[in-house]
Short mmCIF file of C-alpha atoms in Angstrom, two decimals:
data_model
loop_
_atom_site.label_atom_id
_atom_site.label_comp_id
_atom_site.label_asym_id
_atom_site.label_seq_id
_atom_site.Cartn_x
_atom_site.Cartn_y
_atom_site.Cartn_z
CA MET F 1 79.04 -170.27 100.43
CA THR F 2 82.25 -170.33 98.52
CA ILE F 3 83.28 -172.24 95.50
CA GLY F 4 86.81 -173.55 95.62
CA ASN F 5 88.80 -175.48 93.07
CA PHE F 6 87.33 -178.82 93.99
CA SER F 7 88.20 -181.86 92.02
CA PRO F 8 86.44 -185.22 92.22
CA VAL F 9 87.57 -187.32 95.13
CA GLY F 10 86.98 -190.90 96.10
CA ASN F 11 84.69 -191.66 98.98
CA ASN F 12 85.70 -195.20 99.88
CA GLY F 13 82.90 -195.41 102.42
CA GLN F 14 84.42 -192.71 104.61
CA ARG F 15 82.84 -189.46 105.67
CA ARG F 16 83.45 -187.09 102.79
CA GLY F 17 84.37 -184.24 105.09
CA LYS F 18 87.69 -185.97 105.80
CA ARG F 19 88.79 -185.69 102.23
CA ILE F 20 88.34 -181.98 101.65
CA LEU F 21 91.51 -179.98 101.36
CA GLU F 22 90.30 -176.60 100.14
CA GLU F 23 90.54 -173.70 102.55
CA GLU F 24 87.60 -171.94 100.93
CA ALA F 25 84.94 -174.50 101.86
CA PRO F 26 82.76 -173.01 104.59
CA LEU F 27 80.72 -174.57 107.39
CA LEU F 28 83.08 -177.47 108.01
CA PRO F 29 86.67 -178.19 108.98
CA SER F 30 88.21 -177.10 105.74
CA GLU F 31 91.93 -177.56 105.69
CA GLN F 32 94.65 -179.71 107.11
CA GLU F 33 97.47 -179.10 104.72
CA GLU F 34 99.98 -181.51 106.18
CA THR F 35 97.92 -184.64 106.70
CA GLY F 36 94.69 -184.00 104.79
CA GLU F 37 92.75 -185.63 107.63
CA PHE F 38 90.32 -184.47 110.29
CA ASP F 39 90.50 -187.29 112.79
CA GLU F 40 89.41 -185.11 115.72
CA PHE F 41 86.19 -184.06 114.00
CA ASN F 42 83.51 -186.69 114.65
CA GLY F 43 80.91 -185.32 112.27
CA ALA F 44 77.84 -183.16 112.72
CA SER F 45 74.65 -184.51 114.24
CA PHE F 46 71.38 -184.68 112.35
CA ALA F 47 69.92 -181.86 114.43
CA GLY F 48 73.02 -179.72 113.98
CA ALA F 49 72.89 -180.17 110.21
CA VAL F 50 69.19 -179.27 110.17
CA PHE F 51 69.80 -176.06 112.10
CA ASN F 52 72.78 -175.13 109.93
CA LEU F 53 70.80 -175.55 106.73
CA SER F 54 67.77 -173.82 108.24
CA THR F 55 69.98 -170.86 109.12
CA THR F 56 71.04 -170.64 105.48
CA ILE F 57 67.41 -170.68 104.34
CA VAL F 58 65.83 -168.38 106.92
CA GLY F 59 67.54 -165.03 106.49
CA ALA F 60 66.32 -161.60 105.55
CA GLY F 61 63.87 -163.10 103.04
CA ILE F 62 61.41 -163.88 105.80
CA MET F 63 60.78 -160.16 106.30
CA SER F 64 59.44 -159.69 102.75
CA LEU F 65 57.09 -162.67 102.69
CA PRO F 66 54.12 -160.91 104.35
CA ALA F 67 54.33 -158.35 101.52
CA THR F 68 53.89 -161.16 98.99
CA MET F 69 50.54 -161.91 100.63
CA LYS F 70 49.51 -158.31 99.98
CA VAL F 71 50.19 -158.82 96.27
CA LEU F 72 48.76 -162.33 95.86
CA GLY F 73 46.24 -162.73 98.66
CA LEU F 74 46.48 -165.39 101.36
CA VAL F 75 45.39 -168.49 99.40
CA PRO F 76 47.64 -168.12 96.30
CA GLY F 77 50.50 -166.81 98.47
CA ILE F 78 50.42 -169.78 100.84
CA LEU F 79 50.14 -172.25 97.96
CA LEU F 80 53.11 -170.63 96.19
CA ILE F 81 55.32 -170.88 99.31
CA ILE F 82 54.46 -174.60 99.61
CA PHE F 83 55.01 -175.17 95.89
CA PHE F 84 58.50 -173.63 95.92
CA ALA F 85 59.42 -175.69 98.98
CA PHE F 86 58.76 -178.88 96.99
CA LEU F 87 60.53 -177.48 93.93
CA THR F 88 63.55 -176.56 96.05
CA GLU F 89 63.70 -180.08 97.49
CA ALA F 90 63.64 -181.52 93.96
CA SER F 91 66.47 -179.25 92.77
CA ILE F 92 68.65 -180.06 95.79
CA ASP F 93 68.04 -183.76 95.23
CA MET F 94 69.32 -183.35 91.67
CA LEU F 95 72.51 -181.70 92.93
CA THR F 96 73.27 -184.32 95.57
CA ARG F 97 72.64 -187.26 93.22
CA PHE F 98 74.94 -185.92 90.51
CA SER F 99 77.48 -185.00 93.18
CA ARG F 100 77.64 -188.60 94.37
CA ALA F 101 77.83 -189.88 90.79
CA GLY F 102 80.78 -187.61 90.03
CA ASN F 103 82.43 -187.88 93.50
CA THR F 104 82.38 -184.10 93.86
CA VAL F 105 82.09 -182.27 97.17
CA SER F 106 80.80 -178.81 96.22
CA TYR F 107 78.31 -177.05 94.00
CA GLY F 108 81.24 -175.76 91.95
CA GLY F 109 82.51 -179.30 91.61
CA VAL F 110 79.18 -180.52 90.22
CA MET F 111 79.04 -177.60 87.77
CA GLY F 112 82.64 -178.23 86.77
CA ASP F 113 81.92 -181.92 86.28
CA ALA F 114 79.03 -181.09 83.95
CA PHE F 115 80.24 -177.95 82.17
CA GLY F 116 83.95 -177.65 82.87
CA ARG F 117 85.67 -174.42 83.87
CA THR F 118 82.81 -172.35 82.42
CA GLY F 119 80.38 -173.99 84.81
CA LYS F 120 82.54 -173.19 87.84
CA VAL F 121 82.92 -169.56 86.80
CA LEU F 122 79.17 -169.19 86.24
CA ILE F 123 78.23 -170.51 89.66
CA GLN F 124 80.95 -168.38 91.22
CA LEU F 125 79.53 -165.25 89.56
CA CYS F 126 76.02 -166.10 90.66
CA ILE F 127 77.07 -166.64 94.27
CA ILE F 128 78.88 -163.29 94.19
CA VAL F 129 75.77 -161.51 92.91
CA ASN F 130 73.53 -163.36 95.36
CA ASN F 131 75.74 -162.64 98.38
CA VAL F 132 76.14 -158.97 97.45
CA GLY F 133 72.36 -158.72 97.19
CA VAL F 134 71.88 -160.46 100.54
CA LEU F 135 74.37 -158.15 102.27
CA ILE F 136 72.67 -155.10 100.77
CA VAL F 137 69.34 -156.38 102.09
CA TYR F 138 70.87 -156.86 105.54
CA MET F 139 72.08 -153.26 105.57
CA ILE F 140 68.74 -151.94 104.31
CA ILE F 141 66.95 -153.79 107.12
CA ILE F 142 69.39 -152.44 109.70
CA GLY F 143 68.79 -148.94 108.33
CA ASP F 144 65.01 -149.45 108.44
CA VAL F 145 65.15 -150.74 112.01
CA LEU F 146 67.48 -148.12 113.47
CA SER F 147 66.71 -144.97 111.45
CA GLY F 148 63.31 -145.66 109.88
CA THR F 149 62.02 -145.90 106.33
CA SER F 150 59.75 -143.94 104.00
CA SER F 151 59.53 -146.58 101.26
CA GLY F 152 55.81 -147.14 101.87
CA GLY F 153 54.89 -143.48 101.31
CA ASN F 154 54.61 -142.67 105.02
CA HIS F 155 57.63 -142.40 107.26
CA HIS F 156 58.00 -145.23 109.78
CA PHE F 157 60.25 -144.32 112.68
CA GLY F 158 63.27 -146.40 113.52
CA VAL F 159 64.33 -147.35 117.02
CA LEU F 160 66.82 -144.49 117.42
CA GLU F 161 64.37 -141.97 115.98
CA GLY F 162 61.77 -143.19 118.45
CA TRP F 163 64.18 -142.81 121.36
CA PHE F 164 65.92 -139.55 120.48
CA GLY F 165 63.87 -137.93 117.72
CA GLN F 166 64.89 -137.00 114.18
CA HIS F 167 68.43 -135.65 114.01
CA TRP F 168 71.24 -135.85 111.48
CA TRP F 169 72.91 -138.49 113.64
CA THR F 170 69.78 -140.67 113.63
CA GLY F 171 69.52 -140.46 109.84
CA ARG F 172 69.97 -143.47 107.60
CA PHE F 173 73.29 -142.49 106.03
CA PHE F 174 75.02 -141.75 109.32
CA ILE F 175 73.63 -144.84 111.08
CA LEU F 176 74.78 -147.12 108.27
CA LEU F 177 78.16 -145.39 108.13
CA VAL F 178 78.71 -145.91 111.86
CA SER F 179 77.53 -149.52 111.58
CA MET F 180 79.92 -150.07 108.70
CA LEU F 181 82.97 -148.55 110.40
CA ALA F 182 82.31 -149.74 113.95
CA VAL F 183 80.82 -153.21 113.35
CA PHE F 184 81.08 -154.58 109.83
CA ALA F 185 84.59 -153.41 108.91
CA PRO F 186 86.31 -154.78 112.06
CA LEU F 187 84.49 -158.12 111.81
CA ALA F 188 85.18 -158.35 108.07
CA CYS F 189 88.91 -157.81 108.62
CA PHE F 190 89.42 -160.97 110.65
CA LYS F 191 91.62 -163.46 108.84
CA ARG F 192 91.37 -167.21 109.15
CA ASN F 193 94.83 -168.66 108.76
CA ASP F 194 95.27 -171.42 111.29
CA ALA F 195 93.46 -174.63 110.42
CA ASP F 196 92.85 -175.84 113.98
CA CYS F 197 91.61 -172.39 115.00
CA THR F 198 89.30 -172.34 111.99
CA ILE F 199 87.83 -175.71 112.93
CA SER F 200 87.14 -174.58 116.47
CA LEU F 201 85.79 -171.15 115.54
CA LEU F 202 83.50 -172.45 112.82
CA ALA F 203 82.11 -175.26 114.93
CA ASP F 204 81.41 -172.97 117.89
CA SER F 205 80.12 -169.98 115.91
CA LEU F 206 77.86 -172.10 113.72
CA ARG F 207 76.33 -173.82 116.70
CA PHE F 208 75.58 -170.44 118.30
CA THR F 209 74.53 -168.61 115.14
CA SER F 210 72.27 -171.39 113.91
CA ALA F 211 70.48 -171.67 117.24
CA LEU F 212 70.17 -167.88 117.49
CA SER F 213 68.85 -167.53 113.94
CA VAL F 214 66.17 -170.19 114.28
CA ALA F 215 65.27 -168.97 117.78
CA LEU F 216 64.85 -165.38 116.57
CA ALA F 217 62.68 -166.53 113.68
CA VAL F 218 60.49 -168.57 116.03
CA VAL F 219 60.27 -165.72 118.56
CA PHE F 220 59.28 -163.34 115.78
CA VAL F 221 56.59 -165.76 114.57
CA VAL F 222 55.24 -166.39 118.09
CA ILE F 223 55.05 -162.69 118.94
CA THR F 224 53.44 -161.76 115.63
CA ALA F 225 50.97 -164.67 115.77
CA GLY F 226 50.06 -163.95 119.39
CA ILE F 227 49.38 -160.28 118.75
CA ALA F 228 47.38 -161.02 115.58
CA ILE F 229 45.22 -163.67 117.27
CA VAL F 230 44.49 -161.45 120.29
CA LYS F 231 43.53 -158.52 118.07
CA LEU F 232 41.47 -160.75 115.77
CA LEU F 233 39.49 -162.17 118.70
CA ALA F 234 38.99 -158.65 120.01
CA GLY F 235 37.60 -157.64 116.62
CA SER F 236 40.17 -154.88 116.10
CA ILE F 237 41.48 -156.24 112.79
CA ALA F 238 39.61 -157.50 109.77
CA MET F 239 40.26 -160.69 107.86
CA PRO F 240 42.61 -159.85 104.98
CA LYS F 241 41.88 -160.62 101.36
CA LEU F 242 42.09 -164.26 100.38
CA PHE F 243 42.59 -163.67 96.65
CA PRO F 244 44.20 -160.82 94.69
CA ASP F 245 42.39 -157.91 93.12
CA ILE F 246 42.66 -157.91 89.32
CA PRO F 247 41.51 -154.50 88.07
CA ASP F 248 43.55 -154.62 84.83
CA LEU F 249 46.16 -156.58 82.89
CA ALA F 250 49.06 -154.73 84.54
CA SER F 251 48.03 -156.16 87.91
CA VAL F 252 48.36 -159.67 86.49
CA TRP F 253 51.98 -159.01 85.47
CA ASN F 254 52.56 -157.64 88.97
CA PHE F 255 51.79 -161.06 90.46
CA PHE F 256 55.01 -162.41 88.97
CA THR F 257 57.11 -159.92 90.95
CA VAL F 258 56.68 -162.09 94.05
CA VAL F 259 58.43 -165.06 92.43
CA PRO F 260 62.01 -163.71 92.79
CA VAL F 261 61.29 -162.86 96.45
CA ILE F 262 60.12 -166.39 97.27
CA VAL F 263 62.93 -167.96 95.22
CA THR F 264 65.51 -165.95 97.19
CA ALA F 265 63.89 -167.02 100.46
CA TYR F 266 64.62 -170.69 99.70
CA ILE F 267 68.17 -170.40 98.34
CA CYS F 268 70.48 -172.69 100.31
CA HIS F 269 71.96 -174.86 97.56
CA TYR F 270 75.55 -173.62 97.91
CA ASN F 271 75.67 -174.82 101.52
CA VAL F 272 74.15 -178.26 101.03
CA HIS F 273 77.48 -179.86 100.10
CA PRO F 274 79.46 -178.42 103.04
CA ILE F 275 76.74 -179.55 105.42
CA GLU F 276 76.66 -182.99 103.81
CA ASN F 277 80.45 -183.20 104.16
CA GLU F 278 80.12 -182.53 107.89
CA LEU F 279 77.73 -185.43 108.46
CA GLU F 280 79.15 -188.65 109.83
CA ASP F 281 76.67 -190.42 107.54
CA PRO F 282 76.32 -188.42 104.28
CA SER F 283 73.25 -190.45 103.32
CA GLN F 284 71.36 -188.43 105.93
CA ILE F 285 71.50 -185.31 103.77
CA LYS F 286 68.14 -186.08 102.12
CA PRO F 287 66.15 -186.23 105.39
CA VAL F 288 68.18 -183.22 106.62
CA VAL F 289 67.07 -181.21 103.59
CA ARG F 290 63.45 -182.31 103.94
CA THR F 291 63.35 -181.54 107.65
CA SER F 292 64.94 -178.13 107.14
CA LEU F 293 62.56 -177.24 104.32
CA ALA F 294 59.58 -178.39 106.41
CA LEU F 295 60.75 -176.30 109.37
CA CYS F 296 61.48 -173.21 107.28
CA SER F 297 58.27 -173.52 105.27
CA THR F 298 56.31 -173.62 108.53
CA VAL F 299 58.08 -170.49 109.71
CA TYR F 300 57.48 -168.81 106.35
CA LEU F 301 53.79 -169.73 106.26
CA THR F 302 53.05 -168.58 109.79
CA THR F 303 55.05 -165.37 109.35
CA SER F 304 53.32 -164.57 106.06
CA PHE F 305 49.85 -165.35 107.37
CA PHE F 306 50.03 -163.61 110.73
CA GLY F 307 52.18 -160.72 109.48
CA PHE F 308 49.64 -159.91 106.77
CA LEU F 309 46.75 -160.56 109.17
CA LEU F 310 48.23 -158.09 111.65
CA PHE F 311 49.10 -155.26 109.28
CA GLY F 312 46.86 -155.94 106.26
CA GLU F 313 47.23 -153.59 103.30
CA ALA F 314 49.64 -151.48 105.38
CA THR F 315 52.22 -154.31 105.32
CA LEU F 316 55.57 -152.91 104.19
CA ASP F 317 58.22 -154.59 102.04
CA ASP F 318 60.22 -155.02 105.26
CA VAL F 319 57.62 -156.06 107.81
CA LEU F 320 59.99 -155.17 110.65
CA ALA F 321 59.41 -151.51 109.77
CA ASN F 322 55.72 -152.00 110.67
CA PHE F 323 56.71 -152.50 114.30
CA ASP F 324 56.99 -148.77 114.93
CA SER F 325 53.51 -147.98 116.24
CA ASN F 326 51.20 -148.95 119.07
CA LEU F 327 50.11 -152.55 118.57
CA GLY F 328 47.21 -152.21 120.97
CA ILE F 329 48.70 -154.46 123.65
CA PRO F 330 50.49 -153.81 126.96
CA TYR F 331 54.20 -152.91 126.68
CA SER F 332 53.77 -152.43 122.95
CA SER F 333 56.74 -150.08 122.55
CA VAL F 334 59.08 -152.38 124.49
CA LEU F 335 57.94 -155.36 122.44
CA ASN F 336 58.40 -153.44 119.19
CA ASP F 337 61.95 -152.42 120.05
CA ALA F 338 62.89 -155.89 121.28
CA VAL F 339 61.71 -157.54 118.06
CA ARG F 340 63.49 -155.04 115.79
CA VAL F 341 66.74 -154.66 117.69
CA SER F 342 67.24 -158.38 118.25
CA TYR F 343 66.86 -159.14 114.56
CA ALA F 344 69.12 -156.23 113.59
CA VAL F 345 71.83 -157.52 115.93
CA HIS F 346 71.42 -160.99 114.47
CA LEU F 347 71.98 -159.63 110.95
CA MET F 348 75.06 -157.77 112.12
CA LEU F 349 76.53 -161.00 113.46
CA VAL F 350 75.69 -163.00 110.34
CA PHE F 351 76.99 -160.29 107.98
CA PRO F 352 80.72 -161.14 108.29
CA MET F 353 80.08 -164.83 107.60
CA ILE F 354 78.43 -164.04 104.27
CA PHE F 355 80.98 -161.33 103.54
CA HIS F 356 83.85 -163.78 104.09
CA ALA F 357 82.37 -166.07 101.44
CA LEU F 358 81.82 -163.16 99.08
CA ARG F 359 85.40 -161.92 99.44
CA LEU F 360 86.88 -165.34 98.76
CA ASN F 361 84.76 -165.81 95.65
CA VAL F 362 85.60 -162.36 94.29
CA ASP F 363 89.31 -162.88 94.93
CA GLY F 364 89.23 -166.35 93.40
CA LEU F 365 87.51 -165.00 90.30
CA LEU F 366 89.78 -161.97 89.82
CA PHE F 367 93.07 -163.50 90.99
CA PRO F 368 92.83 -167.25 90.38
CA SER F 369 96.61 -167.75 90.28
CA ALA F 370 97.59 -165.41 93.10
CA ARG F 371 98.82 -166.53 96.51
CA PRO F 372 96.19 -167.03 99.25
CA LEU F 373 94.29 -163.87 100.09
CA SER F 374 95.05 -164.17 103.82
CA SER F 375 98.79 -163.92 103.12
CA ASP F 376 98.54 -160.77 100.97
CA ASN F 377 97.63 -157.87 103.25
CA ARG F 378 97.44 -155.28 100.48
CA ARG F 379 95.09 -157.32 98.28
CA PHE F 380 93.06 -158.34 101.33
CA ALA F 381 92.57 -154.69 102.35
CA ILE F 382 91.68 -153.50 98.83
CA VAL F 383 89.16 -156.27 98.15
CA THR F 384 87.58 -155.80 101.58
CA ALA F 385 87.34 -152.01 101.26
CA VAL F 386 85.88 -152.12 97.75
CA LEU F 387 83.23 -154.71 98.63
CA LEU F 388 82.19 -152.94 101.83
CA SER F 389 81.93 -149.66 99.92
CA VAL F 390 79.76 -151.22 97.22
CA VAL F 391 77.40 -152.75 99.77
CA PHE F 392 77.24 -149.52 101.80
CA LEU F 393 76.50 -147.28 98.81
CA ALA F 394 73.94 -149.65 97.37
CA ALA F 395 72.13 -149.90 100.71
CA ASN F 396 71.81 -146.10 100.77
CA PHE F 397 70.49 -145.78 97.23
CA ILE F 398 68.23 -148.85 96.93
CA PRO F 399 64.89 -147.79 98.43
CA SER F 400 63.65 -151.12 99.81
CA ILE F 401 64.54 -154.77 100.29
CA TRP F 402 61.82 -155.67 97.77
CA ASP F 403 63.86 -154.04 94.99
CA ALA F 404 67.04 -155.83 96.07
CA PHE F 405 65.23 -159.18 96.22
CA GLN F 406 63.74 -158.52 92.79
CA PHE F 407 67.19 -158.12 91.24
CA THR F 408 69.02 -160.98 92.96
CA GLY F 409 66.01 -163.30 92.82
CA ALA F 410 65.41 -162.74 89.12
CA THR F 411 69.08 -163.25 88.21
CA ALA F 412 71.54 -165.07 90.45
CA ALA F 413 69.18 -166.77 92.89
CA VAL F 414 67.02 -168.38 90.23
CA CYS F 415 70.15 -169.72 88.51
CA ILE F 416 71.56 -171.15 91.75
CA GLY F 417 68.25 -172.63 92.86
CA PHE F 418 66.69 -173.99 89.69
CA ILE F 419 68.33 -173.29 86.33
CA PHE F 420 71.77 -174.76 87.10
CA PRO F 421 70.49 -177.95 88.83
CA ALA F 422 68.06 -178.49 85.95
CA ALA F 423 70.80 -177.85 83.38
CA ILE F 424 73.05 -180.42 85.08
CA THR F 425 70.21 -182.94 84.95
CA LEU F 426 69.60 -182.33 81.24
CA ARG F 427 73.34 -182.55 80.56
CA ASP F 428 73.37 -185.85 82.50
CA PRO F 429 77.16 -186.40 82.43
CA HIS F 430 76.89 -189.78 84.19
CA GLY F 431 73.74 -191.13 82.57
CA ILE F 432 71.72 -191.36 85.79
CA ALA F 433 68.83 -189.00 85.00
CA THR F 434 65.43 -190.62 84.52
CA LYS F 435 62.78 -189.46 82.11
CA TRP F 436 60.87 -187.90 85.01
CA ASP F 437 64.01 -186.04 86.10
CA LYS F 438 64.33 -184.48 82.69
CA ILE F 439 60.67 -183.53 82.59
CA VAL F 440 61.02 -181.80 85.98
CA ALA F 441 64.24 -180.12 84.79
CA VAL F 442 62.56 -178.72 81.67
CA PHE F 443 59.65 -177.51 83.82
CA MET F 444 62.06 -175.81 86.25
CA ILE F 445 63.92 -173.96 83.52
CA GLY F 446 60.72 -172.97 81.72
CA LEU F 447 59.05 -171.74 84.91
CA ALA F 448 62.16 -169.91 86.09
CA VAL F 449 62.80 -168.14 82.79
CA LEU F 450 59.16 -167.26 82.08
CA SER F 451 58.27 -165.99 85.56
CA ASN F 452 61.44 -163.96 85.99
CA VAL F 453 61.28 -162.41 82.51
CA ILE F 454 57.72 -161.31 83.28
CA ALA F 455 58.81 -160.07 86.72
CA ILE F 456 61.63 -158.00 85.23
CA TYR F 457 59.27 -156.63 82.57
CA SER F 458 56.67 -155.76 85.22
CA ASP F 459 59.25 -153.97 87.37
CA ALA F 460 60.61 -152.05 84.37
CA TYR F 461 57.07 -151.13 83.29
CA ALA F 462 56.18 -149.87 86.77
CA LEU F 463 59.45 -147.91 86.99
CA PHE F 464 58.83 -146.34 83.58
CA ASN F 465 55.30 -145.29 84.51
CA GLU F 466 56.50 -143.91 87.83
CA SER F 467 59.22 -141.81 86.20
CA LYS F 468 56.76 -140.70 83.53
CA ALA F 469 54.24 -139.57 86.14
CA SER F 470 56.72 -137.83 88.46
CA PRO F 471 57.34 -134.73 86.27
CA GLN F 472 53.57 -134.11 86.06
CA SER F 473 53.22 -134.28 89.83
#
């Protein structure tokens, strides 16, 4: 997730992971200052690489996808998820091809190869914005799960409110404050100095986290699908709308607001290179990407379909918040709590990994010539405290994950996922782009800019009307 100062390196037929010397490269053995080699690391397996990339893709975005079905209807929503899966595969293919042509080993390296220092700074800024947005979403979800949410108009009780009732200490601010001080801050303060320790910790933690993430997503899908099918057969839920309602022109503009949400759900581009560098055979990265996208798209489609089928027009921006009432099945309350708490714990464990990448990028951008962050305790503490404070405050003031996804998806995520890969292709620094590549690149940029400009306009229009109507009410 980080962008270091990577320079082109020769491959010479060896696994590229052995040649990486930067300490800021995540997801792989990243430093061996004295020898520059990683002889004890035998490379990641195909399955391991698939799970690692799938973990990057399937994050908090999965919880907003059922809400996109409420906006678009099932048929357009499903088609859009499939379409962006293919578009994501095309953009990643562009990155990996130009990476091999320029012998670069990171997203920042490819951008630097095409656009120089400006390109590296731009991708660094976008990853910072994207990771801040993702961390804010994680905290919003944790707040929704533990203390409840009122973003849908009605209050949906959180787990702690359901157990102990509504008190000041079960409120959102206090719950997030305790989570920040007791969980996030201690985990975020771990330093990674020793290279061998880093190799061991990353390999072990990634294996566990990736398996846990995919398992939780599958469990969530299975539970949701099972409940929806049982209730559908029993006739207790109606078939949801297949196509959107279009009462006026404003509703048409509203359709574009789902694009940033789906774009954010597929962002994994900054981790493709580290995962490729881990592979014993880097040529496997293309089938790894396709397998991961197929797996994640299946999870996304089933979650969107059955989540919307189960909750219909009552589907919230964070579908986890819908699991606060009787589902009409035995042990409903236990099942509700298990689904919500397990995913909240998962987000708590993933939080420090994303925060570590965010902190390194922020420090590298603000203090490019300073000594390593891990060796400067004062700078380490200040950067950590400021970033945690920003995420905490934003999570308390941003009403829903939909709003956070709208901002990051319409700005940083769309640049990382489509605009930058397409721009690299059009720049074509090594003369390898075909005519079809350039056509696809122009289409990507045009679609990304048009859809996100309309989405931003639609959000601003809705916000203006809401603020205009509030004084009258």
